[in-house]
CSV table of N, CA and C and ligand atoms in Angstrom, one decimal:
chain,number,residue,atom,x,y,z
A,156,UNK,N,7.3,7.5,16.1
A,156,UNK,CA,8.2,7.5,15.3
A,156,UNK,C,7.4,7.3,13.7
A,157,UNK,N,7.9,8.0,12.7
A,157,UNK,CA,6.9,7.6,11.3
A,157,UNK,C,6.9,6.3,10.9
A,158,UNK,N,5.2,6.4,10.1
A,158,UNK,CA,5.0,5.4,9.9
A,158,UNK,C,5.2,4.6,8.3
A,159,UNK,N,6.3,6.0,7.6
A,159,UNK,CA,6.5,5.7,6.5
A,159,UNK,C,8.0,5.0,6.4
A,160,UNK,N,7.9,3.7,6.1
A,160,UNK,CA,9.2,3.1,5.6
A,160,UNK,C,9.1,3.0,3.9
A,161,UNK,N,10.0,3.1,3.5
A,161,UNK,CA,10.5,2.9,2.1
A,161,UNK,C,11.3,1.2,1.8
A,162,UNK,N,11.2,1.0,0.8
A,162,UNK,CA,12.0,-0.2,0.2
A,162,UNK,C,12.6,0.3,-1.1
A,163,UNK,N,14.2,0.7,-0.7
A,163,UNK,CA,14.7,1.4,-2.1
A,163,UNK,C,15.2,0.0,-3.2
A,164,UNK,N,14.7,0.1,-4.4
A,164,UNK,CA,14.9,-1.4,-4.9
A,164,UNK,C,16.1,-0.2,-5.7
A,165,UNK,N,17.1,-1.7,-6.1
A,165,UNK,CA,18.1,-0.9,-6.9
A,165,UNK,C,17.4,-1.3,-8.6
A,166,UNK,N,18.2,-0.4,-8.5
A,166,UNK,CA,18.1,-0.7,-10.9
A,166,UNK,C,18.9,-1.1,-11.0
A,167,UNK,N,18.6,-2.1,-12.0
A,167,UNK,CA,19.3,-3.1,-12.8
A,167,UNK,C,19.3,-2.5,-14.5
A,168,UNK,N,20.3,-1.6,-14.6
A,168,UNK,CA,19.8,-1.0,-15.7
A,168,UNK,C,21.0,-1.1,-16.7
A,169,UNK,N,20.9,-1.4,-18.3
A,169,UNK,CA,22.0,-1.2,-19.1
A,169,UNK,C,21.1,-0.6,-20.3
A,170,UNK,N,22.0,-0.7,-21.4
A,170,UNK,CA,21.7,0.5,-22.1
A,170,UNK,C,20.4,-0.1,-23.0
A,171,UNK,N,19.3,-1.0,-22.7
A,171,UNK,CA,18.4,-1.6,-23.0
A,171,UNK,C,17.1,-1.2,-22.2
A,172,UNK,N,17.6,-0.6,-20.9
A,172,UNK,CA,16.7,-0.3,-20.3
A,172,UNK,C,17.2,-0.5,-18.6
A,173,UNK,N,15.7,-0.5,-17.9
A,173,UNK,CA,16.1,-0.6,-16.4
A,173,UNK,C,15.2,-1.9,-16.0
A,174,UNK,N,15.5,-2.6,-14.9
A,174,UNK,CA,15.1,-3.7,-14.3
A,174,UNK,C,14.9,-3.5,-12.9
A,175,UNK,N,14.0,-3.5,-12.4
A,175,UNK,CA,13.7,-3.7,-10.8
A,175,UNK,C,13.4,-5.2,-10.4
A,176,UNK,N,13.9,-5.4,-9.3
A,176,UNK,CA,13.5,-7.0,-8.8
A,176,UNK,C,12.7,-6.7,-7.5
A,177,UNK,N,11.9,-7.6,-7.3
A,177,UNK,CA,11.0,-7.9,-5.9
A,177,UNK,C,11.5,-8.7,-5.4
A,178,UNK,N,11.7,-9.3,-4.3
A,178,UNK,CA,12.1,-11.0,-3.7
A,178,UNK,C,11.8,-11.4,-2.4
A,179,UNK,N,11.0,-12.3,-2.7
A,179,UNK,CA,10.4,-12.4,-1.0
A,179,UNK,C,11.8,-12.6,-0.1
A,180,UNK,N,11.2,-12.5,1.2
A,180,UNK,CA,11.9,-12.1,2.3
A,180,UNK,C,13.4,-11.9,1.9
A,181,UNK,N,14.1,-11.1,0.6
A,181,UNK,CA,15.6,-10.1,0.4
A,181,UNK,C,15.0,-8.9,0.4
A,182,UNK,N,14.2,-8.4,-0.6
A,182,UNK,CA,14.2,-7.0,-0.2
A,182,UNK,C,12.9,-6.4,0.0
A,183,UNK,N,12.1,-7.7,0.1
A,183,UNK,CA,10.8,-7.5,0.2
A,183,UNK,C,10.2,-8.2,1.8
A,184,UNK,N,10.0,-8.1,2.9
A,184,UNK,CA,10.0,-8.3,4.1
A,184,UNK,C,9.4,-9.4,4.5
A,185,UNK,N,8.5,-10.3,3.4
A,185,UNK,CA,7.3,-11.4,3.6
A,185,UNK,C,7.6,-12.1,2.9
A,186,UNK,N,7.3,-13.2,2.2
A,186,UNK,CA,7.1,-14.1,1.5
A,186,UNK,C,5.7,-13.4,0.6
A,187,UNK,N,5.7,-13.3,-0.8
A,187,UNK,CA,4.8,-12.7,-1.5
A,187,UNK,C,4.0,-13.8,-1.8
A,188,UNK,N,2.4,-13.8,-1.5
A,188,UNK,CA,1.3,-14.4,-2.1
A,188,UNK,C,0.6,-13.7,-3.0
A,189,UNK,N,0.7,-12.8,-3.3
A,189,UNK,CA,-0.2,-12.0,-4.0
A,189,UNK,C,0.5,-10.8,-4.7
A,190,UNK,N,-0.1,-10.1,-5.9
A,190,UNK,CA,0.4,-9.0,-6.3
A,190,UNK,C,-1.4,-8.7,-6.8
A,191,UNK,N,-1.0,-7.3,-7.1
A,191,UNK,CA,-2.3,-7.1,-7.6
A,191,UNK,C,-2.3,-5.4,-8.1
A,192,UNK,N,-2.9,-5.1,-8.9
A,192,UNK,CA,-2.4,-3.3,-9.4
A,192,UNK,C,-3.9,-2.6,-9.9
A,193,UNK,N,-3.8,-1.6,-9.2
A,193,UNK,CA,-4.7,-0.3,-9.1
A,193,UNK,C,-4.4,0.6,-10.5
A,194,UNK,N,-5.0,0.9,-11.6
A,194,UNK,CA,-5.4,1.6,-12.5
A,194,UNK,C,-6.6,2.1,-13.1
A,195,UNK,N,-6.4,3.1,-13.7
A,195,UNK,CA,-7.8,3.6,-14.4
A,195,UNK,C,-8.7,4.6,-13.1
A,196,UNK,N,-7.7,5.2,-12.8
A,196,UNK,CA,-8.4,5.7,-11.1
A,196,UNK,C,-8.6,7.5,-12.1
A,197,UNK,N,-9.2,8.1,-10.7
A,197,UNK,CA,-9.5,9.4,-11.0
A,197,UNK,C,-8.9,10.2,-9.8
A,198,UNK,N,-8.8,11.2,-10.1
A,198,UNK,CA,-8.1,12.1,-9.2
A,198,UNK,C,-8.8,12.4,-7.9
A,199,UNK,N,-10.2,12.5,-8.2
A,199,UNK,CA,-11.5,13.2,-6.8
A,199,UNK,C,-11.9,12.3,-6.6
A,200,UNK,N,-11.5,10.8,-6.7
A,200,UNK,CA,-11.8,8.9,-5.9
A,200,UNK,C,-11.2,8.6,-5.0
A,201,UNK,N,-10.6,8.9,-4.4
A,201,UNK,CA,-10.2,8.1,-3.2
A,201,UNK,C,-10.3,6.7,-2.7
A,202,UNK,N,-9.3,5.7,-2.2
A,202,UNK,CA,-9.8,4.5,-2.3
A,202,UNK,C,-9.4,3.8,-1.0
A,203,UNK,N,-8.9,2.6,-0.8
A,203,UNK,CA,-8.5,2.4,0.4
A,203,UNK,C,-9.6,2.6,1.8
A,204,UNK,N,-9.0,3.6,2.7
A,204,UNK,CA,-10.2,3.1,3.7
A,204,UNK,C,-10.5,2.1,4.9
A,205,UNK,N,-9.2,1.7,5.0
A,205,UNK,CA,-9.2,0.4,6.0
A,205,UNK,C,-7.8,0.2,6.4
A,206,UNK,N,-8.0,-1.0,7.1
A,206,UNK,CA,-6.7,-1.7,7.5
A,206,UNK,C,-6.6,-2.8,7.6
A,207,UNK,N,-5.8,-4.2,7.6
A,207,UNK,CA,-5.9,-5.4,8.0
A,207,UNK,C,-5.2,-6.0,9.1
A,208,UNK,N,-5.9,-7.3,9.6
A,208,UNK,CA,-5.8,-7.5,10.7
A,208,UNK,C,-4.2,-7.8,10.4
A,209,UNK,N,-4.2,-8.6,9.5
A,209,UNK,CA,-2.7,-9.4,9.6
A,209,UNK,C,-2.0,-9.2,8.2
A,210,UNK,N,-2.3,-8.7,7.2
A,210,UNK,CA,-1.7,-8.7,5.9
A,210,UNK,C,-0.9,-7.5,6.1
A,211,UNK,N,0.3,-7.8,5.6
A,211,UNK,CA,1.5,-6.9,5.2
A,211,UNK,C,1.6,-6.8,3.4
A,212,UNK,N,1.9,-5.5,3.4
A,212,UNK,CA,2.0,-4.9,2.0
A,212,UNK,C,2.7,-3.7,1.5
A,213,UNK,N,3.5,-4.2,0.5
A,213,UNK,CA,4.5,-3.3,-0.2
A,213,UNK,C,3.8,-2.7,-1.5
A,214,UNK,N,3.6,-1.1,-1.0
A,214,UNK,CA,2.8,-0.5,-3.1
A,214,UNK,C,4.2,0.0,-3.3
A,215,UNK,N,4.1,0.2,-4.7
A,215,UNK,CA,4.8,0.7,-5.5
A,215,UNK,C,4.3,1.4,-6.9
A,216,UNK,N,4.1,2.8,-6.9
A,216,UNK,CA,3.7,3.2,-7.5
A,216,UNK,C,4.5,3.4,-9.1
A,217,UNK,N,4.0,2.4,-10.4
A,217,UNK,CA,5.0,2.1,-11.4
A,217,UNK,C,4.8,3.2,-12.7
A,218,UNK,N,3.5,3.9,-12.6
A,218,UNK,CA,3.5,5.5,-12.8
A,218,UNK,C,2.5,6.2,-12.5
A,219,UNK,N,2.7,7.6,-12.8
A,219,UNK,CA,1.9,8.7,-12.1
A,219,UNK,C,2.5,8.4,-10.4
A,220,UNK,N,1.4,9.2,-10.0
A,220,UNK,CA,1.6,9.4,-9.1
A,220,UNK,C,0.4,9.5,-7.9
A,221,UNK,N,0.5,8.8,-6.6
A,221,UNK,CA,-1.3,9.6,-5.6
A,221,UNK,C,-0.5,9.5,-4.0
A,222,UNK,N,-1.4,9.7,-3.1
A,222,UNK,CA,-0.7,10.2,-2.0
A,222,UNK,C,-1.6,9.4,-0.9
A,223,UNK,N,-0.4,8.7,-0.3
A,223,UNK,CA,-1.3,8.0,0.3
A,223,UNK,C,-1.2,8.2,2.2
A,224,UNK,N,-2.3,8.2,2.8
A,224,UNK,CA,-2.4,8.5,4.4
A,224,UNK,C,-2.3,7.2,5.3
A,225,UNK,N,-1.3,7.4,6.1
A,225,UNK,CA,-1.3,5.9,7.3
A,225,UNK,C,-1.5,6.6,8.6
A,226,UNK,N,-2.0,5.5,8.9
A,226,UNK,CA,-2.5,6.0,10.5
A,226,UNK,C,-2.6,4.7,11.2
A,227,UNK,N,-1.9,4.6,12.5
A,227,UNK,CA,-1.7,3.3,13.1
A,227,UNK,C,-2.8,3.5,14.3
A,228,UNK,N,-3.9,5.0,14.4
A,228,UNK,CA,-4.2,4.8,15.6
A,228,UNK,C,-3.9,5.8,16.8
A,229,UNK,N,-2.5,6.3,16.7
A,229,UNK,CA,-2.1,7.3,17.6
A,229,UNK,C,-1.3,8.1,16.6
A,230,UNK,N,-1.0,8.0,15.6
A,230,UNK,CA,-0.3,9.4,14.6
A,230,UNK,C,-0.5,8.7,12.9
A,231,UNK,N,-0.6,9.9,12.6
A,231,UNK,CA,-0.9,9.9,11.0
A,231,UNK,C,0.4,10.4,9.9
A,232,UNK,N,0.9,10.1,8.8
A,232,UNK,CA,1.3,10.4,8.1
A,232,UNK,C,1.0,9.8,6.9
A,233,UNK,N,1.3,11.1,6.1
A,233,UNK,CA,1.0,11.3,4.5
A,233,UNK,C,2.3,11.1,3.4
A,234,UNK,N,2.1,10.9,2.5
A,234,UNK,CA,3.3,10.4,1.9
A,234,UNK,C,3.0,10.2,0.3
A,235,UNK,N,3.6,11.0,-0.9
A,235,UNK,CA,3.8,10.8,-2.4
A,235,UNK,C,4.7,9.7,-2.7
A,236,UNK,N,3.8,8.8,-3.5
A,236,UNK,CA,4.0,7.8,-4.6
A,236,UNK,C,3.9,7.8,-5.4
A,237,UNK,N,5.3,8.1,-6.2
A,237,UNK,CA,5.8,8.7,-7.3
A,237,UNK,C,6.9,7.8,-7.6
A,238,UNK,N,7.6,7.4,-7.7
A,238,UNK,CA,8.4,6.3,-8.0
A,238,UNK,C,8.5,4.9,-8.1
A,239,UNK,N,8.8,4.9,-9.5
A,239,UNK,CA,8.4,2.9,-9.7
A,239,UNK,C,9.6,2.2,-9.1
A,240,UNK,N,10.8,2.7,-8.2
A,240,UNK,CA,12.1,2.0,-7.5
A,240,UNK,C,12.0,2.5,-5.9
A,241,UNK,N,10.6,2.6,-5.6
A,241,UNK,CA,10.7,2.6,-4.3
A,241,UNK,C,9.6,2.2,-3.4
A,242,UNK,N,9.3,1.1,-2.8
A,242,UNK,CA,8.2,0.4,-2.4
A,242,UNK,C,7.7,0.9,-1.0
A,243,UNK,N,6.8,1.1,-0.7
A,243,UNK,CA,6.1,2.3,1.0
A,243,UNK,C,5.5,0.6,1.1
A,244,UNK,N,6.1,0.1,2.9
A,244,UNK,CA,5.9,-0.8,3.1
A,244,UNK,C,4.9,-0.2,4.4
A,245,UNK,N,2.9,-1.1,3.7
A,245,UNK,CA,1.7,-0.7,4.8
A,245,UNK,C,1.8,-2.0,5.7
A,246,UNK,N,2.1,-1.8,6.6
A,246,UNK,CA,2.3,-2.9,8.2
A,246,UNK,C,0.5,-3.5,8.2
A,247,UNK,N,0.5,-4.3,8.8
A,247,UNK,CA,-0.8,-4.7,9.5
A,247,UNK,C,-1.0,-3.7,10.0
A,248,UNK,N,-2.1,-3.8,10.6
A,248,UNK,CA,-3.5,-2.7,11.5
A,248,UNK,C,-2.8,-1.7,11.3
A,249,UNK,N,-2.5,-0.9,9.9
A,249,UNK,CA,-2.3,0.3,9.8
A,249,UNK,C,-3.4,0.5,8.7
A,250,UNK,N,-4.3,1.7,8.8
A,250,UNK,CA,-5.5,2.5,8.2
A,250,UNK,C,-4.6,3.3,7.0
A,251,UNK,N,-5.4,2.8,6.1
A,251,UNK,CA,-4.7,3.5,4.9
A,251,UNK,C,-5.3,4.2,3.9
A,252,UNK,N,-5.2,4.9,3.1
A,252,UNK,CA,-6.2,6.0,2.2
A,252,UNK,C,-5.2,6.3,0.9
A,253,UNK,N,-6.0,6.4,0.4
A,253,UNK,CA,-5.2,6.5,-1.3
A,253,UNK,C,-5.7,7.9,-2.1
A,254,UNK,N,-5.5,8.8,-1.6
A,254,UNK,CA,-5.9,10.2,-2.4
A,254,UNK,C,-5.1,10.6,-3.9
A,255,UNK,N,-5.9,11.6,-4.6
A,255,UNK,CA,-5.2,12.3,-5.5
A,255,UNK,C,-4.1,11.6,-6.6
A,256,UNK,N,-5.3,10.4,-6.9
A,256,UNK,CA,-4.0,9.9,-8.0
A,256,UNK,C,-4.2,10.3,-9.2
A,257,UNK,N,-2.7,10.4,-10.4
A,257,UNK,CA,-2.6,10.8,-11.8
A,257,UNK,C,-3.7,10.0,-12.3
A,258,UNK,N,-3.8,10.3,-13.2
A,258,UNK,CA,-4.7,9.7,-14.4
A,258,UNK,C,-4.0,8.6,-15.0
A,259,UNK,N,-2.8,8.6,-14.8
A,259,UNK,CA,-1.5,7.8,-15.3
A,259,UNK,C,-1.3,6.7,-14.3
A,260,UNK,N,-2.0,7.2,-13.0
A,260,UNK,CA,-1.2,6.2,-11.9
A,260,UNK,C,-1.8,4.4,-12.0
A,261,UNK,N,-0.4,3.8,-11.9
A,261,UNK,CA,-0.2,2.5,-12.3
A,261,UNK,C,0.4,1.9,-10.4
A,262,UNK,N,-0.5,1.4,-9.2
A,262,UNK,CA,-0.2,1.5,-8.1
A,262,UNK,C,0.0,-0.2,-8.1
A,263,UNK,N,1.0,-0.9,-7.8
A,263,UNK,CA,1.4,-2.2,-7.8
A,263,UNK,C,1.5,-2.7,-6.3
A,264,UNK,N,0.9,-3.7,-6.2
A,264,UNK,CA,0.8,-3.7,-4.5
A,264,UNK,C,1.3,-5.2,-4.6
A,265,UNK,N,1.9,-5.5,-3.8
A,265,UNK,CA,2.8,-7.3,-3.1
A,265,UNK,C,2.4,-7.2,-1.8
A,266,UNK,N,1.6,-8.7,-1.8
A,266,UNK,CA,0.6,-8.8,-0.2
A,266,UNK,C,1.4,-9.9,0.1
A,267,UNK,N,1.0,-10.0,1.5
A,267,UNK,CA,1.5,-11.2,2.2
A,267,UNK,C,0.8,-12.2,1.9
A,268,UNK,N,-0.5,-12.3,1.7
A,268,UNK,CA,-1.7,-13.3,1.8
A,268,UNK,C,-2.6,-13.3,0.6
A,269,UNK,N,-3.6,-14.7,0.5
A,269,UNK,CA,-4.4,-14.7,-0.7
A,269,UNK,C,-5.2,-13.4,-0.3
A,270,UNK,N,-6.5,-13.2,-1.1
A,270,UNK,CA,-7.3,-12.2,-0.7
A,270,UNK,C,-8.4,-12.5,0.3
A,271,UNK,N,-8.5,-12.0,1.4
A,271,UNK,CA,-9.5,-12.3,2.3
A,271,UNK,C,-10.4,-11.9,3.1
A,272,UNK,N,-11.4,-11.5,2.5
A,272,UNK,CA,-12.7,-9.8,3.2
A,272,UNK,C,-12.6,-10.2,4.8
A,273,UNK,N,-12.8,-11.0,5.3
A,273,UNK,CA,-12.2,-11.1,6.6
A,273,UNK,C,-11.6,-10.5,7.3
A,274,UNK,N,-10.4,-10.4,6.5
A,274,UNK,CA,-9.3,-10.0,7.3
A,274,UNK,C,-8.8,-8.2,7.0
A,275,UNK,N,-9.8,-7.7,6.2
A,275,UNK,CA,-10.3,-5.9,6.1
A,275,UNK,C,-11.0,-5.3,7.4
A,276,UNK,N,-10.1,-4.0,8.0
A,276,UNK,CA,-11.2,-3.2,9.0
A,276,UNK,C,-11.4,-2.3,8.1
A,277,UNK,N,-12.8,-2.4,7.5
A,277,UNK,CA,-13.6,-1.0,7.1
A,277,UNK,C,-13.8,-0.3,7.6
A,278,UNK,N,-14.3,-0.5,8.9
A,278,UNK,CA,-14.9,0.7,10.0
A,278,UNK,C,-13.6,1.3,10.8
A,279,UNK,N,-13.5,2.7,10.7
A,279,UNK,CA,-12.5,3.2,11.3
A,279,UNK,C,-12.4,3.1,12.4
A,280,UNK,N,-14.2,3.7,13.4
A,280,UNK,CA,-14.0,3.5,14.9
A,280,UNK,C,-13.7,1.7,15.3
A,281,UNK,N,-14.1,0.6,14.8
A,281,UNK,CA,-14.0,-0.5,15.1
A,281,UNK,C,-12.0,-0.3,14.8
A,282,UNK,N,-11.6,0.0,13.8
A,282,UNK,CA,-9.7,0.1,13.5
A,282,UNK,C,-9.6,0.4,14.9
A,283,UNK,N,-10.1,1.9,15.4
A,283,UNK,CA,-9.4,2.4,16.8
A,283,UNK,C,-9.6,1.7,17.8
A,284,UNK,N,-10.7,0.7,18.3
A,284,UNK,CA,-10.9,0.0,19.3
A,284,UNK,C,-10.0,-1.3,19.1
A,285,UNK,N,-9.3,-2.2,17.8
A,285,UNK,CA,-8.2,-2.8,17.6
A,285,UNK,C,-7.2,-2.4,17.8
A,286,UNK,N,-6.7,-1.2,17.6
A,286,UNK,CA,-5.1,-1.1,18.1
A,286,UNK,C,-5.0,-0.4,19.3
A,287,UNK,N,-6.2,0.5,19.7
A,287,UNK,CA,-6.1,1.1,20.9
A,287,UNK,C,-6.6,0.4,21.9
A,288,UNK,N,-7.2,-0.5,21.9
A,288,UNK,CA,-7.9,-1.4,22.7
A,288,UNK,C,-9.3,-0.6,23.4
B,519,T46,C1,-5.7,-2.4,0.1
B,519,T46,C2,-5.3,-1.1,-1.0
B,519,T46,C3,-4.3,-0.5,-1.4
B,519,T46,C4,-10.5,-9.0,-5.1
B,519,T46,O1,-11.7,-9.8,-4.9
B,519,T46,N1,-9.2,-9.8,-4.7
B,519,T46,C5,-8.3,-8.7,-4.4
B,519,T46,O2,-7.0,-9.2,-4.4
B,519,T46,C6,-7.9,-7.4,-3.9
B,519,T46,C7,-7.3,-6.9,-3.4
B,519,T46,C8,-9.4,-7.2,-3.9
B,519,T46,N2,-10.7,-7.8,-4.3
B,519,T46,C9,-12.3,-7.3,-4.8
B,519,T46,C10,-12.9,-6.7,-3.6
B,519,T46,C11,-13.4,-5.8,-4.2
B,519,T46,O3,-14.7,-5.7,-4.0
B,519,T46,O4,-11.7,-5.6,-5.6
B,519,T46,C12,-12.6,-5.1,-5.2
B,519,T46,C13,-12.0,-3.7,-4.8
B,519,T46,O5,-11.4,-3.6,-3.4
B,519,T46,P1,-10.9,-2.3,-2.5
B,519,T46,O6,-12.2,-1.6,-2.6
B,519,T46,O7,-10.8,-3.2,-1.3
B,519,T46,O8,-10.0,-1.6,-3.2
B,519,T46,P2,-9.0,-0.6,-2.6
B,519,T46,O9,-8.2,0.1,-3.6
B,519,T46,O10,-9.9,0.1,-1.7
B,519,T46,O11,-7.8,-1.2,-1.2
B,519,T46,C14,-7.3,-2.2,-2.0
B,519,T46,C15,-6.9,-3.1,-1.5
B,519,T46,O12,-8.4,-4.1,-1.5
B,519,T46,C16,-6.5,-3.5,-0.1
B,519,T46,O13,-6.1,-4.6,0.3
B,519,T46,O14,-4.7,-2.6,1.2
B,519,T46,O15,-5.7,-1.4,-2.4
């Protein structure tokens, strides 16, 4: 089964412009404890290359685009993030890499917990051990 799960955010628009709402446990499948955003990126400088033990996240590309690789140790899927009204769910224990950032990319990430370096699995062989036993 594909690892790609999108959240389609309804757009509350009127003549003044558009508005999108993300709410904990309503259209985001966890309580949001932290947000961060990635910008000033470079096309040839990928990011990520890790999984999380417990953290769940939703990534929304507010501007520009980037390509996300998702890998659960059994299968890999790749997807372009290029819409401010679609969020990509990044589940725990899914290795993820972000490639080919456009210069104007602004990637917003909603996260289920505060920052903890101990929650990162940054070594791919270790990741395979964790998910495949
Ligand atoms: C992820 C992908 C999608 C903090 O101090 N607090 C934070 O909340 C975050 C997110 C990062 N940092 C520090 C840790 C590093 O020294 O900021 C620096 C850059 O983080 P990192 O190299 O992990 O950045 P990415 O873009 O590779 O990964 C980030 C998130 O860290 C990660 O959780 O899933 O975006």
